[in-house]
Short mmCIF file of C-alpha atoms and ligand atoms in Angstrom, two decimals:
data_model
loop_
_atom_site.label_atom_id
_atom_site.label_comp_id
_atom_site.label_asym_id
_atom_site.label_seq_id
_atom_site.Cartn_x
_atom_site.Cartn_y
_atom_site.Cartn_z
CA UNK A 1 -17.36 -22.00 -17.88
CA UNK A 2 -16.38 -19.07 -20.02
CA UNK A 3 -17.92 -20.56 -22.97
CA UNK A 4 -20.73 -20.88 -21.20
CA UNK A 5 -20.75 -17.67 -20.13
CA UNK A 6 -20.64 -16.33 -23.81
CA UNK A 7 -23.44 -17.95 -24.55
CA UNK A 8 -25.15 -16.24 -22.30
CA UNK A 9 -24.35 -12.54 -23.69
CA UNK A 10 -26.60 -10.44 -25.30
CA UNK A 11 -26.06 -8.38 -28.50
CA UNK A 12 -24.84 -5.08 -26.50
CA UNK A 13 -22.17 -7.15 -24.50
CA UNK A 14 -20.87 -8.65 -27.54
CA UNK A 15 -21.12 -5.70 -29.32
CA UNK A 16 -18.82 -4.31 -26.30
CA UNK A 17 -15.91 -6.86 -26.07
CA UNK A 18 -15.97 -6.79 -29.82
CA UNK A 19 -15.09 -2.93 -29.93
CA UNK A 20 -12.75 -3.26 -27.03
CA UNK A 21 -10.78 -5.77 -28.71
CA UNK A 22 -10.73 -3.71 -32.29
CA UNK A 23 -9.39 -1.05 -30.25
CA UNK A 24 -7.02 -2.87 -28.48
CA UNK A 25 -5.30 -4.32 -31.91
CA UNK A 26 -5.41 -0.71 -33.56
CA UNK A 27 -3.36 -0.16 -30.13
CA UNK A 28 -0.80 -2.72 -31.05
CA UNK A 29 -0.88 -1.44 -34.56
CA UNK A 30 0.43 1.66 -33.54
CA UNK A 31 3.84 -0.27 -32.61
CA UNK A 32 3.92 -3.18 -34.76
CA UNK A 33 3.56 -4.41 -38.41
CA UNK A 34 0.40 -5.17 -39.20
CA UNK A 35 1.32 -8.62 -40.82
CA UNK A 36 2.80 -9.59 -37.56
CA UNK A 37 -0.27 -8.51 -35.85
CA UNK A 38 -2.36 -10.90 -38.30
CA UNK A 39 0.04 -13.82 -37.96
CA UNK A 40 -0.37 -14.14 -34.40
CA UNK A 41 -3.37 -12.64 -33.24
CA UNK A 42 -5.70 -14.06 -36.17
CA UNK A 43 -7.13 -16.39 -33.79
CA UNK A 44 -7.55 -14.44 -31.00
CA UNK A 45 -10.41 -12.41 -29.23
CA UNK A 46 -11.47 -11.08 -26.12
CA UNK A 47 -13.90 -13.63 -24.03
CA UNK A 48 -15.10 -11.83 -21.15
CA UNK A 49 -14.38 -8.90 -19.25
CA UNK A 50 -14.58 -10.49 -15.42
CA UNK A 51 -15.19 -6.53 -13.51
CA UNK A 52 -14.42 -8.40 -9.92
CA UNK A 53 -11.47 -9.82 -10.90
CA UNK A 54 -10.65 -7.07 -12.72
CA UNK A 55 -9.21 -8.99 -15.38
CA UNK A 56 -9.66 -9.21 -19.38
CA UNK A 57 -9.76 -12.74 -20.97
CA UNK A 58 -8.24 -13.16 -24.07
CA UNK A 59 -9.70 -16.45 -25.63
CA UNK A 60 -6.39 -18.43 -27.34
CA UNK A 61 -7.49 -21.35 -28.92
CA UNK A 62 -4.76 -23.72 -27.87
CA UNK A 63 -1.32 -24.24 -25.96
CA UNK A 64 0.98 -23.69 -29.01
CA UNK A 65 -0.86 -20.72 -29.96
CA UNK A 66 -0.55 -18.87 -26.52
CA UNK A 67 3.05 -19.26 -26.39
CA UNK A 68 3.40 -17.59 -29.25
CA UNK A 69 1.38 -14.99 -28.70
CA UNK A 70 2.64 -14.93 -24.91
CA UNK A 71 6.02 -14.42 -26.28
CA UNK A 72 5.64 -12.11 -28.57
CA UNK A 73 2.51 -9.67 -27.78
CA UNK A 74 2.33 -10.25 -23.78
CA UNK A 75 3.72 -7.55 -22.71
CA UNK A 76 2.04 -5.43 -25.12
CA UNK A 77 -1.33 -6.82 -24.75
CA UNK A 78 -1.29 -6.28 -21.04
CA UNK A 79 -0.10 -2.90 -21.79
CA UNK A 80 -2.69 -2.48 -24.35
CA UNK A 81 -5.70 -3.45 -22.04
CA UNK A 82 -4.42 -1.20 -19.60
CA UNK A 83 -4.25 1.94 -21.78
CA UNK A 84 -7.68 1.34 -23.90
CA UNK A 85 -9.70 -0.28 -21.32
CA UNK A 86 -8.63 0.01 -17.59
CA UNK A 87 -5.42 1.09 -16.00
CA UNK A 88 -6.06 -1.57 -13.12
CA UNK A 89 -7.22 -4.70 -15.05
CA UNK A 90 -4.53 -7.11 -15.45
CA UNK A 91 -4.83 -9.45 -19.16
CA UNK A 92 -5.22 -13.39 -18.65
CA UNK A 93 -5.15 -15.97 -21.65
CA UNK A 94 -7.87 -18.50 -21.55
CA UNK A 95 -7.48 -21.86 -23.48
CA UNK A 96 -10.42 -23.66 -24.88
CA UNK A 97 -11.28 -25.91 -27.58
CA UNK A 98 -12.65 -24.07 -30.57
CA UNK A 99 -15.99 -22.36 -30.28
CA UNK A 100 -18.07 -21.44 -33.51
CA UNK A 101 -15.05 -19.53 -34.36
CA UNK A 102 -15.58 -16.95 -31.57
CA UNK A 103 -18.95 -15.97 -33.53
CA UNK A 104 -19.56 -12.29 -32.49
CA UNK A 105 -16.62 -11.65 -30.82
CA UNK A 106 -14.22 -11.97 -33.78
CA UNK A 107 -13.09 -9.29 -35.97
CA UNK A 108 -12.12 -9.47 -38.99
CA UNK A 109 -8.49 -8.47 -38.92
CA UNK A 110 -7.27 -8.27 -42.15
CA UNK A 111 -9.50 -5.67 -43.07
CA UNK A 112 -9.28 -3.37 -39.43
CA UNK A 113 -5.67 -3.75 -40.36
CA UNK A 114 -5.89 -2.69 -43.98
CA UNK A 115 -3.89 -5.71 -45.14
CA UNK A 116 -4.19 -7.00 -48.26
CA UNK A 117 -5.62 -10.40 -49.72
CA UNK A 118 -2.35 -12.42 -49.26
CA UNK A 119 -3.26 -15.96 -51.78
CA UNK A 120 -0.32 -17.71 -50.27
CA UNK A 121 -1.63 -17.52 -46.78
CA UNK A 122 -3.67 -19.93 -47.78
CA UNK A 123 -1.36 -22.49 -49.18
CA UNK A 124 0.05 -23.49 -46.08
CA UNK A 125 -1.31 -26.08 -43.29
CA UNK A 126 -1.08 -24.17 -40.38
CA UNK A 127 -1.58 -27.46 -38.63
CA UNK A 128 1.49 -28.46 -40.42
CA UNK A 129 3.10 -25.16 -39.06
CA UNK A 130 2.25 -25.59 -35.78
CA UNK A 131 3.71 -29.54 -35.83
CA UNK A 132 6.83 -28.49 -36.86
CA UNK A 133 6.88 -25.92 -34.93
CA UNK A 134 6.39 -28.27 -31.51
CA UNK A 135 8.19 -30.67 -32.43
CA UNK A 136 11.35 -28.92 -32.72
CA UNK A 137 10.31 -26.22 -29.82
CA UNK A 138 10.11 -22.60 -30.57
CA UNK A 139 13.18 -21.53 -29.86
CA UNK A 140 12.99 -18.18 -31.17
CA UNK A 141 13.03 -14.80 -28.85
CA UNK A 142 10.85 -12.23 -29.59
CA UNK A 143 13.68 -9.98 -27.70
CA UNK A 144 16.48 -10.30 -30.94
CA UNK A 145 15.08 -7.64 -33.36
CA UNK A 146 16.99 -5.84 -35.78
CA UNK A 147 15.48 -2.68 -34.15
CA UNK A 148 17.15 -3.41 -31.39
CA UNK A 149 20.62 -4.61 -32.67
CA UNK A 150 23.25 -1.85 -32.83
CA UNK A 151 24.57 -1.48 -36.29
CA UNK A 152 28.56 -0.16 -36.26
CA UNK A 153 31.16 0.15 -39.01
CA UNK A 154 32.34 -3.23 -38.26
CA UNK A 155 29.05 -5.06 -38.62
CA UNK A 156 26.93 -2.54 -41.13
CA UNK A 157 27.70 -5.22 -43.92
CA UNK A 158 26.56 -8.31 -41.58
CA UNK A 159 23.63 -6.31 -40.95
CA UNK A 160 22.53 -5.16 -43.84
CA UNK A 161 22.91 -8.74 -45.36
CA UNK A 162 20.69 -10.23 -42.59
CA UNK A 163 18.25 -7.36 -43.61
CA UNK A 164 18.08 -8.48 -46.62
CA UNK A 165 18.05 -12.08 -46.18
CA UNK A 166 15.30 -11.39 -43.69
CA UNK A 167 13.05 -9.00 -46.78
CA UNK A 168 13.67 -11.93 -49.89
CA UNK A 169 14.69 -15.22 -48.45
CA UNK A 170 15.62 -18.09 -50.62
CA UNK A 171 16.25 -14.97 -53.31
CA UNK A 172 19.17 -13.25 -52.29
CA UNK A 173 22.64 -14.44 -50.08
CA UNK A 174 21.62 -18.42 -49.88
CA UNK A 175 23.03 -19.49 -47.32
CA UNK A 176 24.08 -16.97 -45.44
CA UNK A 177 27.39 -17.90 -42.97
CA UNK A 178 27.83 -15.65 -40.29
CA UNK A 179 30.77 -15.82 -37.79
CA UNK A 180 32.06 -14.54 -34.89
CA UNK A 181 34.22 -14.70 -32.07
CA UNK A 182 31.83 -15.70 -29.31
CA UNK A 183 28.38 -13.49 -27.88
CA UNK A 184 29.59 -11.12 -30.60
CA UNK A 185 25.81 -11.26 -31.01
CA UNK A 186 25.05 -13.90 -34.09
CA UNK A 187 22.68 -15.92 -32.13
CA UNK A 188 20.59 -12.13 -32.14
CA UNK A 189 21.12 -11.54 -35.66
CA UNK A 190 20.44 -14.60 -36.65
CA UNK A 191 17.42 -14.61 -34.62
CA UNK A 192 16.14 -10.79 -35.77
CA UNK A 193 16.24 -12.54 -39.18
CA UNK A 194 13.80 -15.02 -38.26
CA UNK A 195 11.62 -13.33 -36.81
CA UNK A 196 11.49 -10.76 -39.64
CA UNK A 197 10.09 -13.36 -41.44
CA UNK A 198 7.71 -14.93 -39.62
CA UNK A 199 6.27 -11.27 -39.04
CA UNK A 200 6.63 -10.51 -42.68
CA UNK A 201 5.88 -14.32 -44.51
CA UNK A 202 3.52 -15.60 -41.98
CA UNK A 203 2.79 -18.47 -44.53
CA UNK A 204 6.72 -19.28 -44.54
CA UNK A 205 7.88 -21.89 -41.94
CA UNK A 206 11.37 -20.96 -40.24
CA UNK A 207 12.88 -23.00 -38.20
CA UNK A 208 15.82 -21.76 -35.84
CA UNK A 209 18.05 -25.03 -34.55
CA UNK A 210 21.17 -24.53 -32.13
CA UNK A 211 23.45 -27.20 -33.66
CA UNK A 212 23.64 -29.86 -30.47
CA UNK A 213 19.94 -29.86 -31.09
CA UNK A 214 20.08 -31.15 -35.09
CA UNK A 215 23.13 -33.81 -33.28
CA UNK A 216 20.31 -34.63 -31.09
CA UNK A 217 17.57 -34.79 -33.33
CA UNK A 218 19.71 -36.95 -35.83
CA UNK A 219 21.37 -39.51 -32.87
CA UNK A 220 17.60 -40.01 -31.76
CA UNK A 221 16.61 -40.41 -35.18
CA UNK A 222 19.05 -43.38 -36.12
CA UNK A 223 18.85 -45.11 -33.01
CA UNK A 224 15.18 -45.56 -33.17
CA UNK A 225 15.28 -46.02 -36.78
CA UNK A 226 13.35 -43.23 -37.83
CA UNK A 227 15.58 -40.54 -40.00
CA UNK A 228 13.18 -40.65 -42.60
CA UNK A 229 10.29 -39.03 -40.51
CA UNK A 230 13.02 -36.95 -39.22
CA UNK A 231 13.95 -36.07 -42.98
CA UNK A 232 10.51 -35.30 -43.86
CA UNK A 233 9.98 -33.01 -41.74
CA UNK A 234 13.15 -31.32 -43.27
CA UNK A 235 10.96 -31.05 -46.14
CA UNK A 236 7.83 -28.50 -44.77
CA UNK A 237 10.71 -26.08 -43.90
CA UNK A 238 11.19 -23.04 -45.51
CA UNK A 239 13.75 -21.24 -43.80
CA UNK A 240 16.31 -23.46 -41.34
CA UNK A 241 18.31 -20.98 -39.22
CA UNK A 242 21.64 -23.37 -37.79
CA UNK A 243 23.26 -22.10 -35.01
CA UNK A 244 26.59 -22.74 -34.42
CA UNK A 245 28.31 -25.14 -36.84
CA UNK A 246 31.16 -25.11 -35.51
CA UNK A 247 29.42 -28.15 -33.26
CA UNK A 248 29.08 -30.58 -36.22
CA UNK A 249 32.99 -30.90 -35.80
CA UNK A 250 33.88 -34.74 -35.61
CA UNK A 251 30.05 -35.59 -35.88
CA UNK A 252 30.98 -37.59 -39.33
CA UNK A 253 27.48 -39.03 -39.60
CA UNK A 254 25.53 -36.13 -38.51
CA UNK A 255 27.56 -33.69 -41.09
CA UNK A 256 26.80 -36.43 -43.94
CA UNK A 257 22.94 -36.19 -43.11
CA UNK A 258 23.01 -32.50 -42.67
CA UNK A 259 24.90 -32.42 -45.98
CA UNK A 260 21.96 -34.12 -47.97
CA UNK A 261 19.38 -31.86 -45.78
CA UNK A 262 21.32 -28.60 -46.63
CA UNK A 263 21.50 -29.82 -50.73
CA UNK A 264 18.09 -30.16 -50.68
CA UNK A 265 17.46 -26.78 -49.43
CA UNK A 266 19.79 -25.12 -51.54
CA UNK A 267 18.28 -26.65 -55.15
CA UNK A 268 14.74 -26.13 -53.51
CA UNK A 269 15.97 -22.35 -53.23
CA UNK A 270 15.07 -22.17 -49.62
CA UNK A 271 16.61 -20.08 -47.36
CA UNK A 272 19.54 -21.42 -45.13
CA UNK A 273 21.07 -19.56 -42.46
CA UNK A 274 24.08 -20.59 -40.74
CA UNK A 275 26.11 -19.92 -37.64
CA UNK A 276 29.58 -20.19 -37.09
CA UNK A 277 32.79 -19.22 -34.42
CA UNK A 278 34.80 -18.86 -37.62
CA UNK A 279 34.71 -18.78 -41.74
CA UNK A 280 33.43 -21.81 -43.09
CA UNK A 281 37.17 -22.60 -44.19
CA UNK A 282 38.46 -22.70 -40.82
CA UNK A 283 36.30 -25.06 -39.48
CA UNK A 284 37.97 -27.70 -37.59
CA UNK A 285 36.89 -31.66 -38.58
CA UNK A 286 34.62 -31.03 -40.92
CA UNK A 287 33.73 -32.13 -44.10
CA UNK A 288 35.61 -30.39 -46.62
CA UNK A 289 32.93 -30.57 -49.31
CA UNK A 290 30.46 -29.51 -46.67
CA UNK A 291 32.52 -26.74 -45.72
CA UNK A 292 32.84 -25.47 -49.36
CA UNK A 293 29.01 -24.99 -49.51
CA UNK A 294 28.72 -23.32 -46.38
CA UNK A 295 30.93 -20.93 -47.71
CA UNK A 296 29.35 -20.75 -51.25
CA UNK A 297 27.23 -17.77 -51.12
CA UNK A 298 28.01 -14.35 -48.89
CA UNK A 299 30.31 -14.67 -45.29
CA UNK A 300 29.95 -12.16 -43.18
CA UNK A 301 31.70 -11.27 -40.05
CA UNK A 302 32.62 -8.82 -37.81
CA UNK A 303 34.81 -7.44 -34.81
CA UNK A 304 34.60 -5.83 -31.48
CA UNK A 305 32.53 -3.34 -31.14
CA UNK A 306 34.54 0.45 -30.32
CA UNK A 307 34.28 2.28 -27.25
CA UNK A 308 31.23 4.36 -28.81
CA UNK A 309 29.03 1.79 -30.14
CA UNK A 310 29.78 -0.29 -26.76
CA UNK A 311 27.71 2.71 -24.84
CA UNK A 312 25.08 2.71 -27.89
CA UNK A 313 24.56 -0.86 -27.13
CA UNK A 314 24.31 -0.07 -23.15
CA UNK A 315 21.86 2.29 -24.16
CA UNK A 316 20.43 0.30 -26.76
CA UNK A 317 20.06 -2.88 -24.01
CA UNK A 318 18.55 -0.04 -21.55
CA UNK A 319 15.53 0.55 -23.31
CA UNK A 320 14.26 -2.80 -23.96
CA UNK A 321 14.56 -3.28 -20.34
CA UNK A 322 13.01 0.04 -19.62
CA UNK A 323 15.60 1.38 -17.10
CA UNK A 324 17.29 4.58 -16.68
CA UNK A 325 21.47 4.71 -15.65
CA UNK A 326 23.74 7.88 -15.93
CA UNK A 327 25.44 8.03 -19.11
CA UNK A 328 28.57 8.57 -16.85
CA UNK A 329 27.98 5.46 -15.71
CA UNK A 330 27.77 3.84 -19.08
CA UNK A 331 31.45 5.09 -20.28
CA UNK A 332 32.91 3.48 -17.30
CA UNK A 333 31.75 0.14 -17.86
CA UNK A 334 32.10 0.55 -21.70
CA UNK A 335 36.06 1.51 -20.74
CA UNK A 336 36.09 -1.77 -18.75
CA UNK A 337 34.67 -4.43 -20.90
CA UNK A 338 35.68 -4.06 -24.51
CA UNK A 339 35.68 -7.36 -25.98
CA UNK A 340 32.19 -9.32 -24.79
CA UNK A 341 28.70 -7.88 -25.67
CA UNK A 342 27.47 -10.46 -23.15
CA UNK A 343 29.20 -9.17 -20.10
CA UNK A 344 28.26 -5.89 -21.45
CA UNK A 345 25.01 -7.38 -20.72
CA UNK A 346 25.48 -9.02 -17.13
CA UNK A 347 27.26 -5.90 -15.96
CA UNK A 348 24.31 -3.85 -16.91
CA UNK A 349 21.72 -6.44 -15.23
CA UNK A 350 23.67 -6.11 -11.99
CA UNK A 351 23.95 -2.30 -11.80
CA UNK A 352 19.95 -2.26 -12.45
CA UNK A 353 19.49 -4.45 -9.45
CA UNK A 354 21.84 -2.50 -7.55
CA UNK A 355 20.55 0.94 -8.24
CA UNK A 356 16.67 -0.66 -6.76
CA UNK A 357 18.49 -1.92 -3.94
CA UNK A 358 20.18 1.36 -3.12
CA UNK A 359 16.95 3.36 -3.65
CA UNK A 360 17.79 4.30 -7.12
CA UNK A 361 21.08 6.25 -6.53
CA UNK A 362 24.71 4.83 -8.31
CA UNK A 363 27.75 5.80 -8.07
CA UNK A 364 30.97 4.90 -9.95
CA UNK A 365 31.94 2.74 -6.85
CA UNK A 366 28.71 0.23 -7.82
CA UNK A 367 29.35 0.48 -11.25
CA UNK A 368 33.21 -0.72 -10.30
CA UNK A 369 31.84 -3.14 -7.71
CA UNK A 370 29.72 -4.55 -10.08
CA UNK A 371 32.74 -5.01 -12.39
CA UNK A 372 34.51 -6.83 -10.06
CA UNK A 373 31.62 -9.43 -9.72
CA UNK A 374 32.42 -9.55 -12.83
CA UNK A 375 36.27 -10.96 -12.56
CA UNK A 376 37.56 -7.64 -13.43
CA UNK A 377 39.08 -6.77 -10.43
CA UNK A 378 41.60 -4.43 -8.55
CA UNK A 379 43.06 -3.21 -5.55
CA UNK A 380 43.02 0.68 -6.26
CA UNK A 381 39.24 2.53 -6.28
CA UNK A 382 40.13 4.51 -9.39
CA UNK A 383 40.30 3.54 -13.25
CA UNK A 384 43.93 3.38 -14.81
CA UNK A 385 43.36 2.66 -18.16
CA UNK A 386 46.54 0.26 -18.32
CA UNK A 387 45.20 -1.96 -15.96
CA UNK A 388 41.79 -1.99 -17.72
CA UNK A 389 43.55 -2.97 -20.34
CA UNK A 390 45.15 -6.19 -17.86
CA UNK A 391 41.44 -6.87 -16.80
CA UNK A 392 40.24 -6.92 -20.05
CA UNK A 393 42.35 -9.83 -20.84
CA UNK A 394 41.47 -11.46 -17.88
CA UNK A 395 37.59 -11.00 -18.49
CA UNK A 396 38.15 -13.27 -21.36
CA UNK A 397 39.91 -15.80 -18.93
CA UNK A 398 36.71 -15.42 -16.69
CA UNK A 399 35.92 -19.34 -15.50
CA UNK A 400 32.23 -18.44 -14.93
CA UNK A 401 32.61 -17.42 -18.95
CA UNK A 402 34.30 -20.90 -19.48
CA UNK A 403 31.74 -22.90 -17.50
CA UNK A 404 29.20 -21.20 -19.43
CA UNK A 405 30.44 -21.76 -23.02
CA UNK A 406 31.46 -25.49 -22.49
CA UNK A 407 28.04 -25.86 -20.90
CA UNK A 408 26.56 -24.49 -24.12
CA UNK A 409 28.46 -26.81 -25.78
CA UNK A 410 27.29 -29.91 -24.66
CA UNK A 411 24.06 -28.12 -23.70
CA UNK A 412 24.00 -28.63 -20.14
CA UNK A 413 23.11 -25.83 -17.72
CA UNK A 414 25.49 -24.40 -15.20
CA UNK A 415 23.37 -25.53 -12.67
CA UNK A 416 23.43 -28.72 -14.19
CA UNK A 417 27.08 -29.14 -13.94
CA UNK A 418 27.32 -27.23 -10.45
CA UNK A 419 24.75 -30.21 -8.91
CA UNK A 420 25.23 -33.44 -7.71
CA UNK A 421 24.17 -34.92 -10.46
CA UNK A 422 26.07 -38.53 -11.37
CA UNK A 423 25.09 -38.68 -14.74
CA UNK A 424 27.95 -39.53 -17.64
CA UNK A 425 27.29 -36.81 -19.57
CA UNK A 426 27.22 -33.96 -16.73
CA UNK A 427 29.80 -35.75 -14.65
CA UNK A 428 32.72 -35.89 -17.35
CA UNK A 429 31.78 -32.50 -18.64
CA UNK A 430 32.90 -31.67 -14.51
CA UNK A 431 35.34 -32.94 -14.36
CA UNK A 432 36.64 -31.23 -17.86
CA UNK A 433 35.66 -28.29 -16.01
CA UNK A 434 37.54 -29.04 -12.75
CA UNK A 435 40.86 -29.88 -14.44
CA UNK A 436 40.61 -26.51 -16.78
CA UNK A 437 40.37 -25.03 -13.40
CA UNK A 438 43.13 -26.45 -12.26
CA UNK A 439 45.45 -25.69 -14.89
CA UNK A 440 44.49 -22.44 -16.52
CA UNK A 441 43.21 -20.49 -13.67
CA UNK A 442 45.51 -21.53 -11.12
CA UNK A 443 42.35 -22.29 -8.70
CA UNK A 444 43.18 -24.55 -5.61
CA UNK A 445 41.33 -27.66 -5.25
CA UNK A 446 39.16 -26.05 -2.02
CA UNK A 447 38.13 -23.73 -4.49
CA UNK A 448 37.39 -25.88 -7.25
CA UNK A 449 35.50 -27.97 -4.63
CA UNK A 450 33.14 -25.06 -3.44
CA UNK A 451 32.81 -23.64 -6.99
CA UNK A 452 31.23 -26.95 -7.98
CA UNK A 453 28.99 -27.16 -5.07
CA UNK A 454 30.87 -28.04 -1.75
CA UNK A 455 32.62 -31.03 -3.10
CA UNK A 456 35.50 -32.59 -0.52
CA UNK A 457 39.10 -32.20 -1.59
CA UNK A 458 39.71 -35.92 -2.27
CA UNK A 459 36.58 -35.92 -4.83
CA UNK A 460 38.31 -32.96 -6.93
CA UNK A 461 41.35 -34.81 -6.84
CA UNK A 462 39.86 -38.32 -7.80
CA UNK A 463 37.82 -35.83 -10.56
CA UNK A 464 40.71 -34.65 -11.48
CA UNK A 465 42.89 -37.91 -12.28
CA UNK A 466 40.05 -39.60 -13.47
CA UNK A 467 39.83 -37.34 -16.65
CA UNK A 468 43.78 -36.97 -16.90
CA UNK A 469 43.33 -40.25 -17.87
CA UNK A 470 40.01 -40.98 -19.68
CA UNK A 471 41.96 -37.86 -22.47
CA UNK A 472 44.43 -40.15 -22.62
CA UNK A 473 42.07 -43.10 -23.89
CA UNK A 474 38.65 -40.66 -25.47
CA UNK A 475 39.79 -39.07 -28.99
CA UNK A 476 36.26 -37.26 -28.17
CA UNK A 477 36.91 -35.85 -25.23
CA UNK A 478 40.12 -34.82 -25.75
CA UNK A 479 39.39 -32.92 -29.41
CA UNK A 480 36.59 -31.05 -27.05
CA UNK A 481 39.34 -30.47 -24.29
CA UNK A 482 41.27 -28.63 -26.76
CA UNK A 483 38.47 -26.47 -28.05
CA UNK A 484 37.92 -25.57 -24.52
CA UNK A 485 41.85 -24.88 -24.08
CA UNK A 486 41.61 -22.82 -27.46
CA UNK A 487 38.70 -20.90 -25.87
CA UNK A 488 40.91 -19.74 -22.45
CA UNK A 489 43.98 -19.32 -24.50
CA UNK A 490 42.06 -17.05 -27.05
P1 ADP B 501 26.76 -15.20 -30.18
O1 ADP B 501 25.58 -15.39 -30.27
O2 ADP B 501 28.00 -14.47 -31.13
O3 ADP B 501 27.54 -15.71 -28.94
P2 ADP B 501 25.16 -13.67 -29.05
O4 ADP B 501 23.70 -12.76 -30.52
O5 ADP B 501 24.00 -14.05 -27.58
O6 ADP B 501 26.35 -13.96 -29.10
O7 ADP B 501 25.14 -12.13 -28.02
C1 ADP B 501 25.28 -12.16 -26.67
C2 ADP B 501 24.14 -11.00 -25.84
O8 ADP B 501 24.35 -9.46 -26.71
C3 ADP B 501 23.16 -10.92 -25.97
O9 ADP B 501 22.32 -10.37 -25.45
C4 ADP B 501 22.51 -9.80 -27.70
O10 ADP B 501 21.83 -9.36 -27.88
C5 ADP B 501 23.79 -9.01 -27.34
N1 ADP B 501 24.49 -8.45 -28.14
C6 ADP B 501 25.26 -8.70 -29.35
N2 ADP B 501 25.50 -7.79 -29.90
C7 ADP B 501 25.07 -6.92 -29.96
C8 ADP B 501 24.41 -5.94 -30.74
N3 ADP B 501 24.91 -5.34 -31.92
N4 ADP B 501 23.66 -4.48 -30.36
C9 ADP B 501 22.86 -4.95 -29.47
N5 ADP B 501 22.86 -6.26 -28.58
C10 ADP B 501 24.12 -7.31 -29.11
MG1 MG B 502 25.47 -17.85 -29.95
#
């Protein structure tokens, strides 16, 4: 076992491992904020270098830290080790229970990174932080940052507000309410705020929750009679990010409980960041009192990106993916897809895959074919701007999008919806989707059956009839159905 190996190291070996680690950290510091490095890597170090396996083993104290380190520094660590030590060597993570704090293998990161003492750092119990993150799940994705969010005239204000909040959480702009249509970057911006606060204020407990998760937690706590436990958890949070609050609609009990949580945060000057698909006062079936709290401080919105911005977004995505595609081809994509950033990204992913399959050559035909798979169909092989406008309209109505959005709404994955699962919530949602496909997309029963995992004609008829009946008696379902129709009709 590794720990025993460490015991057998002589002084030189320890010194050697330590110096490699220090160089790796310094290398990381050329690309990252030192505070971020400190908050994620302070309990991490190189424990062994195995020449036979060509592996550098990085020691992490527990699974939780490992997930965080992998997420936030995994790729960079691997690259730095290759750069500093040996390009042939891979980086592996080893989890062991603490042993003499690493002893001679650890370095004083603060000194190494020239960080000043931060008194606050010691005020938070790391245990609480870990427990909370474990409880709510680590829902931050480090891919989302201010650096790779493209700001343009229409979203500049939102972008600056988000930055201001991340710099001084709790003091200015509390709450911050961000609203946009779907797929225009709300989650990206929110998560950028969270990632930034975590990096700048390692002492703060930052929690991101999709509203569906909050609802689940509250329902669960009520059922188990453990609401107080849940509320106590919120007590320890410093910054709360709640995404897609429109889903609180009709959930009266959740609204009431969240109202209390919200007031408490507000009173204690703890930052709350909310997002929704429309401005607070237009939210449907949400308590007016709560809506007015949401709009209390700053509400920022955004419109769809213009052509130049769409190109810039495509380029920024390519950069994060370390890929290259000719500018002219990006132009074609940006001309077709006008109001949906997620689809820009999907198109890009398809192109990247195609490029790899095509020995790195891509032409306009490939781009058009890729766009066709996203529902931008046309018969001629040249681009006609009128047609493009029409396709754009169709694309927002693309059934695949609706399936994904409805899935997100109920917290179900597309593959679950297409599966044979007979779980009630999945069956009902699937039936609703089948009805939408029939009524709003003009799909034949065969096509619907095929789409949902090869179901036969009879079972599609049954499903559609069944859900039509349910819609007449189940108000909640009818409400949801209307929301979906609204999405489709735009
Ligand atoms: P929303 O939460 O509004 O539905 P997301 O934040 O999930 O939208 O955005 C959808 C996709 O588009 C994500 O991959 C996101 O990174 C990307 N995206 C949206 N807006 C921008 C932007 N301004 N710059 C770069 N990427 C963006
Ligand atoms: Mg979102």
